[in-house]
Short mmCIF file of C-alpha atoms and ligand atoms in Angstrom, two decimals:
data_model
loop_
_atom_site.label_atom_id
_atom_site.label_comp_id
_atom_site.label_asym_id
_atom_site.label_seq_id
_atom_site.Cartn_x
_atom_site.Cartn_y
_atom_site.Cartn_z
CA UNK C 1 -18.88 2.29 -12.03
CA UNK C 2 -20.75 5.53 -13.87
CA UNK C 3 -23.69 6.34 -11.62
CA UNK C 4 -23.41 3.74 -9.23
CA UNK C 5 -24.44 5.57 -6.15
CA UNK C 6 -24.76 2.20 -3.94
CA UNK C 7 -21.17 1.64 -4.02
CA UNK C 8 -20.29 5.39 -2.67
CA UNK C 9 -22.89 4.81 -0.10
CA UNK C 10 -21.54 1.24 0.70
CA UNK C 11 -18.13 2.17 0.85
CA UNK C 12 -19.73 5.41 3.59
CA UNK C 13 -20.77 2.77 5.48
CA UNK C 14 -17.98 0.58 5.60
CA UNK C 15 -15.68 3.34 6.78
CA UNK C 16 -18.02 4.47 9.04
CA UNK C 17 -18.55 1.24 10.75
CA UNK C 18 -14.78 0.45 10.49
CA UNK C 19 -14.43 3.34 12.19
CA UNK C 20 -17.17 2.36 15.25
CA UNK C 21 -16.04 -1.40 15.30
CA UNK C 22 -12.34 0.31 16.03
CA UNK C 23 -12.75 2.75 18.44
CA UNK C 24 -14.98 0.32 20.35
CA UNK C 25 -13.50 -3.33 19.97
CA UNK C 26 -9.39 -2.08 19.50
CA UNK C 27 -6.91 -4.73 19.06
CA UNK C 28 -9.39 -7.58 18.33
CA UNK C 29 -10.11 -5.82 15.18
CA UNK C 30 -7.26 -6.72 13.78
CA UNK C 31 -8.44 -10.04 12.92
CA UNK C 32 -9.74 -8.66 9.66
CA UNK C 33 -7.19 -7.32 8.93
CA UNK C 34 -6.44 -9.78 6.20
CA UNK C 35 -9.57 -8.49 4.71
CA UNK C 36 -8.12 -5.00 4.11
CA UNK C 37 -4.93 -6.35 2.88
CA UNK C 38 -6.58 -8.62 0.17
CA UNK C 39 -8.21 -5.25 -0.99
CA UNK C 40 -4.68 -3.14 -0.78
CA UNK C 41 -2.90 -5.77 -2.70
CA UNK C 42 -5.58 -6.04 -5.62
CA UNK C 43 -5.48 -2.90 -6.02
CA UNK C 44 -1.67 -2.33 -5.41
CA UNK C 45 -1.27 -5.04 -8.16
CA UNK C 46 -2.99 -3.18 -10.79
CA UNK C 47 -0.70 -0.18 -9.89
CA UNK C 48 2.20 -0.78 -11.90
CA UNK C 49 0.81 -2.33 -15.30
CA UNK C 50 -1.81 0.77 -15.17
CA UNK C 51 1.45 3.22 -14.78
CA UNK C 52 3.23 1.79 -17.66
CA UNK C 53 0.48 1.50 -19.83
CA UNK C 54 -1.57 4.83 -19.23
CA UNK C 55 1.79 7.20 -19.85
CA UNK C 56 2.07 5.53 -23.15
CA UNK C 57 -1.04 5.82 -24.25
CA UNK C 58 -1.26 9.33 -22.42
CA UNK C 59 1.83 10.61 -24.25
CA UNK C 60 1.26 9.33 -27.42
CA UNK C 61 -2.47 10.68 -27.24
CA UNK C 62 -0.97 14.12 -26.60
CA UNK C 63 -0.03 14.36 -30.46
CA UNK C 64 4.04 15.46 -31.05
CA UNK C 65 6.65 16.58 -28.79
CA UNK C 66 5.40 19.62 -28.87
CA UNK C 67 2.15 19.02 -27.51
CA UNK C 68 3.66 16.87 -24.89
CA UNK C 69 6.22 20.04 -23.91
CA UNK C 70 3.43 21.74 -23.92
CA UNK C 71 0.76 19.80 -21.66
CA UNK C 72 4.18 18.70 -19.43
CA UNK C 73 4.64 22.50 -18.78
CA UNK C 74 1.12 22.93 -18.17
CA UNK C 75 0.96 19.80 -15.84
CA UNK C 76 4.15 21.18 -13.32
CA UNK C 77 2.94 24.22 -13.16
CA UNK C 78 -0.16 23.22 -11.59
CA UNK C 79 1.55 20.77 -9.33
CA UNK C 80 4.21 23.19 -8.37
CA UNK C 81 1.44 25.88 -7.74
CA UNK C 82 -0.96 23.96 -5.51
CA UNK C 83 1.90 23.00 -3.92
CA UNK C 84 3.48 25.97 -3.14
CA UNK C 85 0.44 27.50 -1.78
CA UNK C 86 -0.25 24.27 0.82
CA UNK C 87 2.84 25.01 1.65
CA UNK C 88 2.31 28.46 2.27
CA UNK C 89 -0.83 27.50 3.99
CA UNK C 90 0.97 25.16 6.52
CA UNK C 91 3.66 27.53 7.65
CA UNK C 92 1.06 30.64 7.99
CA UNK C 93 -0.92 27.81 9.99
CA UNK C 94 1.80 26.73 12.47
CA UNK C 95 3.36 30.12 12.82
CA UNK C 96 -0.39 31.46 13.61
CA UNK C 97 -1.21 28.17 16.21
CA UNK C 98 1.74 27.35 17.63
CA UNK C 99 1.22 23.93 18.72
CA UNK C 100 4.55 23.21 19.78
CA UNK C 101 5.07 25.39 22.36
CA UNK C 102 5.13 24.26 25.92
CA UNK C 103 4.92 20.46 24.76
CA UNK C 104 7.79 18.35 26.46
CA UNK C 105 9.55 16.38 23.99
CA UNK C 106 10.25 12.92 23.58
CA UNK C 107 14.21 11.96 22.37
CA UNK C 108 14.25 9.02 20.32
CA UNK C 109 14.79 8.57 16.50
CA UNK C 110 12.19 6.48 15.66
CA UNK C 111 13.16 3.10 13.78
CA UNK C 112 11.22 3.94 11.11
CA UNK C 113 13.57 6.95 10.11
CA UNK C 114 17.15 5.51 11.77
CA UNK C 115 19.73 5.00 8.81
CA UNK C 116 17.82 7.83 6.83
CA UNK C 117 20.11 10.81 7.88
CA UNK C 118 22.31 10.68 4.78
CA UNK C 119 19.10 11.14 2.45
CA UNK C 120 19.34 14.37 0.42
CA UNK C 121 18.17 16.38 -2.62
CA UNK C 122 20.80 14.87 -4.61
CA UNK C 123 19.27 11.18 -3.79
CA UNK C 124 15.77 12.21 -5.03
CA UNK C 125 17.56 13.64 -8.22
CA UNK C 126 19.05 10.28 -8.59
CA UNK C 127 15.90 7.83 -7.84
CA UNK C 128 14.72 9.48 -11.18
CA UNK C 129 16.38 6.74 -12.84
CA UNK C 130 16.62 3.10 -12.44
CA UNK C 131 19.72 0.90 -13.62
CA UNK C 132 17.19 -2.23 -13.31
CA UNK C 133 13.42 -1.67 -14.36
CA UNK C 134 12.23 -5.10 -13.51
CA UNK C 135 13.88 -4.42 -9.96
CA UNK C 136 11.66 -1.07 -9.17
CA UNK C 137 8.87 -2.62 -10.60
CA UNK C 138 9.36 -5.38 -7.25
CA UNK C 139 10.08 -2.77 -5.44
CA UNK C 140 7.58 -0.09 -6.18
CA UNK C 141 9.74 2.56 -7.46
CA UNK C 142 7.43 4.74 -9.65
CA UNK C 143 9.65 7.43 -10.04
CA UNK C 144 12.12 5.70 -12.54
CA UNK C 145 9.14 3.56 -14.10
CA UNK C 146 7.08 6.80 -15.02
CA UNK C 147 10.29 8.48 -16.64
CA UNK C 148 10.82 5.12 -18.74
CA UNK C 149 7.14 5.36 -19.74
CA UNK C 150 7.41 8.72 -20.54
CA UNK C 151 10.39 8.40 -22.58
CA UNK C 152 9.34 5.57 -24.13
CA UNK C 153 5.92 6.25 -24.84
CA UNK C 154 7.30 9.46 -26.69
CA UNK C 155 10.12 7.45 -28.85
CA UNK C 156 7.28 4.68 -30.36
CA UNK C 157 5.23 8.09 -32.16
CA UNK C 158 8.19 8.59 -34.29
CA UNK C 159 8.37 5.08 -35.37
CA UNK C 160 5.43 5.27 -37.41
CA UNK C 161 3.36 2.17 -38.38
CA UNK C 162 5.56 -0.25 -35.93
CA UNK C 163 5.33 1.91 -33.40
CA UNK C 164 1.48 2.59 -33.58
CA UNK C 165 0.98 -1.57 -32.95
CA UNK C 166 2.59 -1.11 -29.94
CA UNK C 167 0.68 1.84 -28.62
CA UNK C 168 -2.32 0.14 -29.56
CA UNK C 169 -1.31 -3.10 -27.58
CA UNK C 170 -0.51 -0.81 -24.27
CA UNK C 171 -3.85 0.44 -25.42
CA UNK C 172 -5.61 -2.70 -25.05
CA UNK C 173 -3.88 -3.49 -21.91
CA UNK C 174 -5.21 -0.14 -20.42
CA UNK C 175 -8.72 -0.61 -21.04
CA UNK C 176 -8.09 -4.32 -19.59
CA UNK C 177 -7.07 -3.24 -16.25
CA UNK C 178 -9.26 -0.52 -15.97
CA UNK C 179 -12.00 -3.34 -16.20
CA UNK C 180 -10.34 -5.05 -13.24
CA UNK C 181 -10.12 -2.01 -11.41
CA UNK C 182 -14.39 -2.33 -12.04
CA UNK C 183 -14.19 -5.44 -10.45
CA UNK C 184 -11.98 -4.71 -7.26
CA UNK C 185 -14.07 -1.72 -6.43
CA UNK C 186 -16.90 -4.03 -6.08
CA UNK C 187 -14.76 -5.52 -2.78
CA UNK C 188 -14.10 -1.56 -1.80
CA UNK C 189 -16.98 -1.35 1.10
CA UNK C 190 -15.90 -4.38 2.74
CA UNK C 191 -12.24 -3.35 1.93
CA UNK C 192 -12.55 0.62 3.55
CA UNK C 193 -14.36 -1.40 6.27
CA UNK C 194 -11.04 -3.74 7.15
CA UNK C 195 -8.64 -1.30 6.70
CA UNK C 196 -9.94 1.20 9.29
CA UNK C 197 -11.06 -1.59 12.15
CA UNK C 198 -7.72 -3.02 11.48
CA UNK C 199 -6.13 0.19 11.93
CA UNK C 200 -7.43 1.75 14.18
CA UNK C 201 -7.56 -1.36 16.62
CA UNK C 202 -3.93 -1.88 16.08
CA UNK C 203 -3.51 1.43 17.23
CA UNK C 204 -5.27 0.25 20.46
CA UNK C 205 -8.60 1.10 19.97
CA UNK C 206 -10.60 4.53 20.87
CA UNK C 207 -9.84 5.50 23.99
CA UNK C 208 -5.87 4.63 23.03
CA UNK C 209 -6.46 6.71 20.04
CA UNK C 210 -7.73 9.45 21.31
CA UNK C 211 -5.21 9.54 24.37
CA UNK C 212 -2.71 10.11 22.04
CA UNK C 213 -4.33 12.59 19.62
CA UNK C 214 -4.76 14.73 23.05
CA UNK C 215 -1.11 14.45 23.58
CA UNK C 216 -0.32 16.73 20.88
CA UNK C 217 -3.72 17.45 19.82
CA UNK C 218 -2.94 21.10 19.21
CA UNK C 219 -0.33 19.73 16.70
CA UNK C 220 -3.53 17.65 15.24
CA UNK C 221 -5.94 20.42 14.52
CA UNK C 222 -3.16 22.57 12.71
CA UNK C 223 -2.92 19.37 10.17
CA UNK C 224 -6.12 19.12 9.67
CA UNK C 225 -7.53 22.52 9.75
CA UNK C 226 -4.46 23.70 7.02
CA UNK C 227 -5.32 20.51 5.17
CA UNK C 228 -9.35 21.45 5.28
CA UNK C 229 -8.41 24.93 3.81
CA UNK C 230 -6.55 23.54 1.02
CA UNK C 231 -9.28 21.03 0.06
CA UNK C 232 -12.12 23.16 0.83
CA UNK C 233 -10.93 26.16 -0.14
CA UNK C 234 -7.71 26.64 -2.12
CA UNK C 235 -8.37 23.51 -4.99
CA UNK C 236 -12.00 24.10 -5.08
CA UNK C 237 -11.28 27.57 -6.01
CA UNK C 238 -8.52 26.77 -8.59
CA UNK C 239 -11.47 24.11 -10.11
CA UNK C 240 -13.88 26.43 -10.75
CA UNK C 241 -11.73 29.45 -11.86
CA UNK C 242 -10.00 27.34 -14.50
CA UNK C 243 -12.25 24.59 -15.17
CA UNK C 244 -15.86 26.34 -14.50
CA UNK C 245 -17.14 23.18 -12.86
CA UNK C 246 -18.71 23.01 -9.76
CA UNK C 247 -16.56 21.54 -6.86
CA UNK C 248 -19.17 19.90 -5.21
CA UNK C 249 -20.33 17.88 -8.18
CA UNK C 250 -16.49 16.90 -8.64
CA UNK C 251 -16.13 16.11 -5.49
CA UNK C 252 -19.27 13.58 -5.90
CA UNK C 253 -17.71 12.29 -8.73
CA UNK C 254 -14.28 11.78 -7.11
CA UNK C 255 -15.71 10.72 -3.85
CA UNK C 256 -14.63 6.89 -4.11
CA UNK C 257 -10.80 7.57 -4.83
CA UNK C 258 -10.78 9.91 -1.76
CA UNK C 259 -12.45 7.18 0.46
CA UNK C 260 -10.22 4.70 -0.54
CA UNK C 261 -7.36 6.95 -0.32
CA UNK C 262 -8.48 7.69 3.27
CA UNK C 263 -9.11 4.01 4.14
CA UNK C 264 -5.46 2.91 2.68
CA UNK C 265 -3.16 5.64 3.39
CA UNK C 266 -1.06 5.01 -0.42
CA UNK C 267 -1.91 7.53 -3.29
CA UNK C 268 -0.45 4.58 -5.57
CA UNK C 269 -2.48 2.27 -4.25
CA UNK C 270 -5.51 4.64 -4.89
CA UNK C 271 -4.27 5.37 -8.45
CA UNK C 272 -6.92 3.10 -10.37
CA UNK C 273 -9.42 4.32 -8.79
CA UNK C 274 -8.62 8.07 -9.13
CA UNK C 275 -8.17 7.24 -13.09
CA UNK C 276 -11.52 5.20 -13.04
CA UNK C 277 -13.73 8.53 -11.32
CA UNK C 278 -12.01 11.50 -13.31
CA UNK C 279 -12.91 9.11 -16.61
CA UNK C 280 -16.38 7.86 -15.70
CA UNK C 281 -17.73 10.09 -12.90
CA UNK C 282 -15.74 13.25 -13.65
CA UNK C 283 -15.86 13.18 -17.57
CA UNK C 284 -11.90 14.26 -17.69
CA UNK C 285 -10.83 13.30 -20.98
CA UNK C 286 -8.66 9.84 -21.64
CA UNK C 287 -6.04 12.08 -22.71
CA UNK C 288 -5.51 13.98 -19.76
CA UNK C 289 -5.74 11.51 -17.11
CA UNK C 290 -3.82 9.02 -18.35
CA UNK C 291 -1.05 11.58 -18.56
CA UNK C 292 -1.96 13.45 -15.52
CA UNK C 293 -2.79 11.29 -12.70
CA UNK C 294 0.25 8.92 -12.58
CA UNK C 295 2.56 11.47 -12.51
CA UNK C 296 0.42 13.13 -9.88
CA UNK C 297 0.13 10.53 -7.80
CA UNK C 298 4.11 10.25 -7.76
CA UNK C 299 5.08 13.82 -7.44
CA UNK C 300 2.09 15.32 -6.68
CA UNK C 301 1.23 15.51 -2.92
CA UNK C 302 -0.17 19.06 -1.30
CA UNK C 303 -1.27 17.14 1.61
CA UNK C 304 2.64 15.59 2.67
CA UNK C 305 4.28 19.11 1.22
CA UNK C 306 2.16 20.97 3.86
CA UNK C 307 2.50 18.47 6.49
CA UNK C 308 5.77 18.22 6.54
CA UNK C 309 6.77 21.90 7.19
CA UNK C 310 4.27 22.32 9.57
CA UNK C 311 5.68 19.24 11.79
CA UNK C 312 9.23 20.90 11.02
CA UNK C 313 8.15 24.01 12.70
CA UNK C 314 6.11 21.67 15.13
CA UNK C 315 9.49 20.35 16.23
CA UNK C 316 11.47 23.66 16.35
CA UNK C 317 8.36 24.94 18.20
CA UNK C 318 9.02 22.21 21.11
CA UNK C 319 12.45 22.51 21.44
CA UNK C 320 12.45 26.25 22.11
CA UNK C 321 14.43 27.09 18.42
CA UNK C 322 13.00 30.41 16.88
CA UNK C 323 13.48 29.71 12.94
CA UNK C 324 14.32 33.16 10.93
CA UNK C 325 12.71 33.64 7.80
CA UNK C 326 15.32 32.23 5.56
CA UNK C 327 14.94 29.11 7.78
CA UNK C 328 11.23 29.07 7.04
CA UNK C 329 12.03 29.55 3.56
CA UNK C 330 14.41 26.65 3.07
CA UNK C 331 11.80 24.75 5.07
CA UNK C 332 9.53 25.95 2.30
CA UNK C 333 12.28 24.40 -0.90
CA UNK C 334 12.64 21.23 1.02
CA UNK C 335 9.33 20.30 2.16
CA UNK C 336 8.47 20.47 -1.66
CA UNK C 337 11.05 18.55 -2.40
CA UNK C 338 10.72 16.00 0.28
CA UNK C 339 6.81 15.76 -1.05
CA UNK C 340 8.03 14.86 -4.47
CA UNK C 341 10.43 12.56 -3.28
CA UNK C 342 7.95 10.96 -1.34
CA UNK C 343 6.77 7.58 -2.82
CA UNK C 344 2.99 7.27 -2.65
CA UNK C 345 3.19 4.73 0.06
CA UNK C 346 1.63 4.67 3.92
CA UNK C 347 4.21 7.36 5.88
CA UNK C 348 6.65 7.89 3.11
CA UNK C 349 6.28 11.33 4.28
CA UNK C 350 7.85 10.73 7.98
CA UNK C 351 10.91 9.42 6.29
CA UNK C 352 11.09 12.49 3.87
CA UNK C 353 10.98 14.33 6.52
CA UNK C 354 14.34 13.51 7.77
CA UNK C 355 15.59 16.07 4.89
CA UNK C 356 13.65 18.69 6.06
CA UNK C 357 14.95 18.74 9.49
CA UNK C 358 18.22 18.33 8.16
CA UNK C 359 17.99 21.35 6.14
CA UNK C 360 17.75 23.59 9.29
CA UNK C 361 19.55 21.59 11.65
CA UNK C 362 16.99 20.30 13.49
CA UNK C 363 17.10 16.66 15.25
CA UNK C 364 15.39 13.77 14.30
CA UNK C 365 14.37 12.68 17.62
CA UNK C 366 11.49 15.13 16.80
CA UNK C 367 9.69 12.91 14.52
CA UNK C 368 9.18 10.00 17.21
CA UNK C 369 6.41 12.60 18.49
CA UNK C 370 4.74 12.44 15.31
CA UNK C 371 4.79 9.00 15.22
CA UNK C 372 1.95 7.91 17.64
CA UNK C 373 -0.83 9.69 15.39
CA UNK C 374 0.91 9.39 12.16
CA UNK C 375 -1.30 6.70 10.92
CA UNK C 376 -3.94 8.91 11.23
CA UNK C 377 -2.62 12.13 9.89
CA UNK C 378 -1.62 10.37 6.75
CA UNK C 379 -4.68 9.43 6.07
CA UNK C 380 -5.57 12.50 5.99
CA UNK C 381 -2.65 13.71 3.87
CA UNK C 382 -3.16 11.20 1.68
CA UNK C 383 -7.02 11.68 0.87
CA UNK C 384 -5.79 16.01 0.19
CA UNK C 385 -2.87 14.47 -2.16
CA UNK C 386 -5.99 12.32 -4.39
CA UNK C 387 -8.22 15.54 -4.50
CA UNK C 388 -5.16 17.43 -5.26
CA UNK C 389 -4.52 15.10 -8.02
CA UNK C 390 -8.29 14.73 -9.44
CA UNK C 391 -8.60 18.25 -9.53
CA UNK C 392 -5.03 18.29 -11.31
CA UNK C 393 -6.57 16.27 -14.24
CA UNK C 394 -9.52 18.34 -14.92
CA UNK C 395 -7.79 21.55 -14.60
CA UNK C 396 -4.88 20.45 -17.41
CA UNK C 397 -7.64 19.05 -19.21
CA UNK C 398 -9.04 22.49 -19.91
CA UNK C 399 -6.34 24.23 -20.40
CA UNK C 400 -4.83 21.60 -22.23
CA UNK C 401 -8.08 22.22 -25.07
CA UNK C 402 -7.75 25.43 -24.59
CA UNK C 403 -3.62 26.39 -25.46
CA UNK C 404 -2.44 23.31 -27.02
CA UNK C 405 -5.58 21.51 -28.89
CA UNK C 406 -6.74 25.09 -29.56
CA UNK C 407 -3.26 25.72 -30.94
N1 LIG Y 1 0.84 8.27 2.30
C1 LIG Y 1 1.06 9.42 1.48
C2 LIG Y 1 0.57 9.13 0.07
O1 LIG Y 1 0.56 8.00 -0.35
C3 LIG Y 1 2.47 9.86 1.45
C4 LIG Y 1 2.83 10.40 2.81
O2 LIG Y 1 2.59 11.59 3.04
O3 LIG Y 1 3.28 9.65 3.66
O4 LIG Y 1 0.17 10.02 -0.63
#
């Protein structure tokens, strides 16, 4: 894909005009919808092979244990940072905007999150491992699949010779289905193009759209402008303090895994093609990330972390409650928590929510006002959690060279 400009500007297009075709034909749109899907499953498909094989290769390309502590530490601390400070960014946001105040709430628990009220920090803790591999796998657990990998990837360098065949078979298997990724991408303008008609028509169109974005549109703009400062500002500056690089010239080069993030609302799904531009487009060494962006796009997600404590305080804000600051801090632990628990899925994020609201007592009824634009907002989200992610890989890249090549 090095270079290839045409696809970047075919893939513009195709959101673009997904976009028009949407707001202007609604429902009927969703007759190509099948088109978007056929895209979303090739490239969901590749999803879990590429996992497997990238974190073995990844870890056993790191050198010993050591190394891997090392990068590891490296690694969480960056996540945990950027995190921390979208975070941060959200609650200043809300607190500063308000957008919940004087907006009438609705009082239903939305479907989507019934059944969900029992889910806590212990169940995240647990999802870490799997009694059944082959039954994540169908299910699209990464969580317990990247620990195996992990783990497993570390045990074959102490075997030696034997274990060497085997890394070099995962090897093989890597480069193979980073060639198919090649191949999907060619489908990705015509992909972007389904997924956002289809969308957006479902949700009824423009003029549906937009009636409900006005609804709570206050709520809207605090999203987006928090998210905006976090990709514009906060990870930019993080990329060229560390890494020296200019942003704008890594965001060209990372430009296709945040369209097709945007377009299909899953930082899984997007996971090939986040590998394929930090390798080709971005130069990020192999090393890095194969080790790097899998977890990342797993655990890794500014975009939901920030989200969800601003539509915490969102709700809070509608109901009248005044959180104190220990309230806004637990809000702060959980929403963290809730983003790493968070599978990299459309909306995971609404039902990780439930534990945030839980933390502080508020009601879940909340989130059914969230619901309407959700689709949207996630997009969004979703295309911060990719750059978040992309700019994770370079960043541990350097200072991988720099403290643990560089002894
Ligand atoms: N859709 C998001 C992602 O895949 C997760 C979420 O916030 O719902 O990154």
């Amino acid at each position: 894909m090095k270079n290839n400009n045409w696809l970047l500007y075919f893939m513009l297009v195709g959101i673009f005009l997904g976009g028009v075709c949407g707001w202007w034909f609604g429902p009927q749109m969703k007759a190509v919808a099948w088109l978007g899907e056929i895209f979303l499953n090739a490239l969901t498909m590749l999803v879990i092979p590429l996992i497997i094989s990238s974190l073995i290769v990844g870890v056993s390309g790191l050198g010993d244990i050591t190394k891997v502590g090392k990068t590891g530490t490296i690694t969480l601390f960056y996540f945990m940072a950027t995190t921390g400070i979208s975070v941060v960014t959200g609650l200043f946001m809300v607190n500063l905007i308000n957008p919940g105040l004087g907006v009438e709430m609705v009082t239903e628990i939305p479907e989507k999150v019934a059944g969900k009220e029992g889910t806590g920090v212990i169940d995240i803790l647990m999802s870490f491992i799997s009694p059944n591999l082959i039954k994540s796998m169908m299910e699209m657990e990464i969580l317990p699949i990247i620990i195996f990998s992990l783990v497993f990837g570390g045990v074959l360098t102490t075997l030696g010779e034997k274990g060497k065949s085997v890394i070099n078979f995962f090897d093989a298997v890597n480069e193979a289905i980073m060639k198919m990724v090649h191949l999907v991408l060619y489908f990705a303008p015509i992909g972007t193009f389904a997924l956002i008609a289809s969308n957006l028509g479902a949700a009824g169109g423009g003029d549906a759209f937009w009636g409900e974005l006005m609804k709570i549109g206050k709520y809207a703009s605090t999203v987006i402008a928090a998210l905006l400062f976090h990709a514009l500002v906060v990870l930019p500056a993080i990329l060229m303090l560390v890494t020296r690089r200019s942003p704008l010239q890594y965001f060209k080069g990372a430009s296709a895994a945040l369209m097709t993030a945007f377009s299909t609302a899953s930082s899984s799904a997007t996971l090939p093609v986040t590998i394929e531009c930090a390798e080709e487009n971005n130069g990020v060494s192999r090393r890095a990330s194969l080790f790097v962006l899998p977890i990342g796009a797993t655990v890794n997600m500014d975009g939901t972390a920030m989200y969800e404590a601003i539509a915490a305080i969102f709700i809070a804000q509608m109901l009248g409650i005044e959180l104190s600051f220990t309230q806004q801090i637990i809000i702060f632990v959980t929403a963290t928590l809730a983003a790493i628990g968070a599978a990299g899925i459309p909306e995971a994020g609404l039902v990780t929510l439930v534990m945030v609201l839980q933390s502080v007592g508020l009601p879940l009824e909340g989130i059914g006002m969230l619901l309407s634009i959700d689709w949207f907002l996630d997009r969004c989200r979703t295309t911060v959690n990719v750059w978040g992610d992309s700019i994770g890989a370079a960043v541990v890249d350097k200072l991988e060279e720099k403290y643990v090549e560089g002894g």
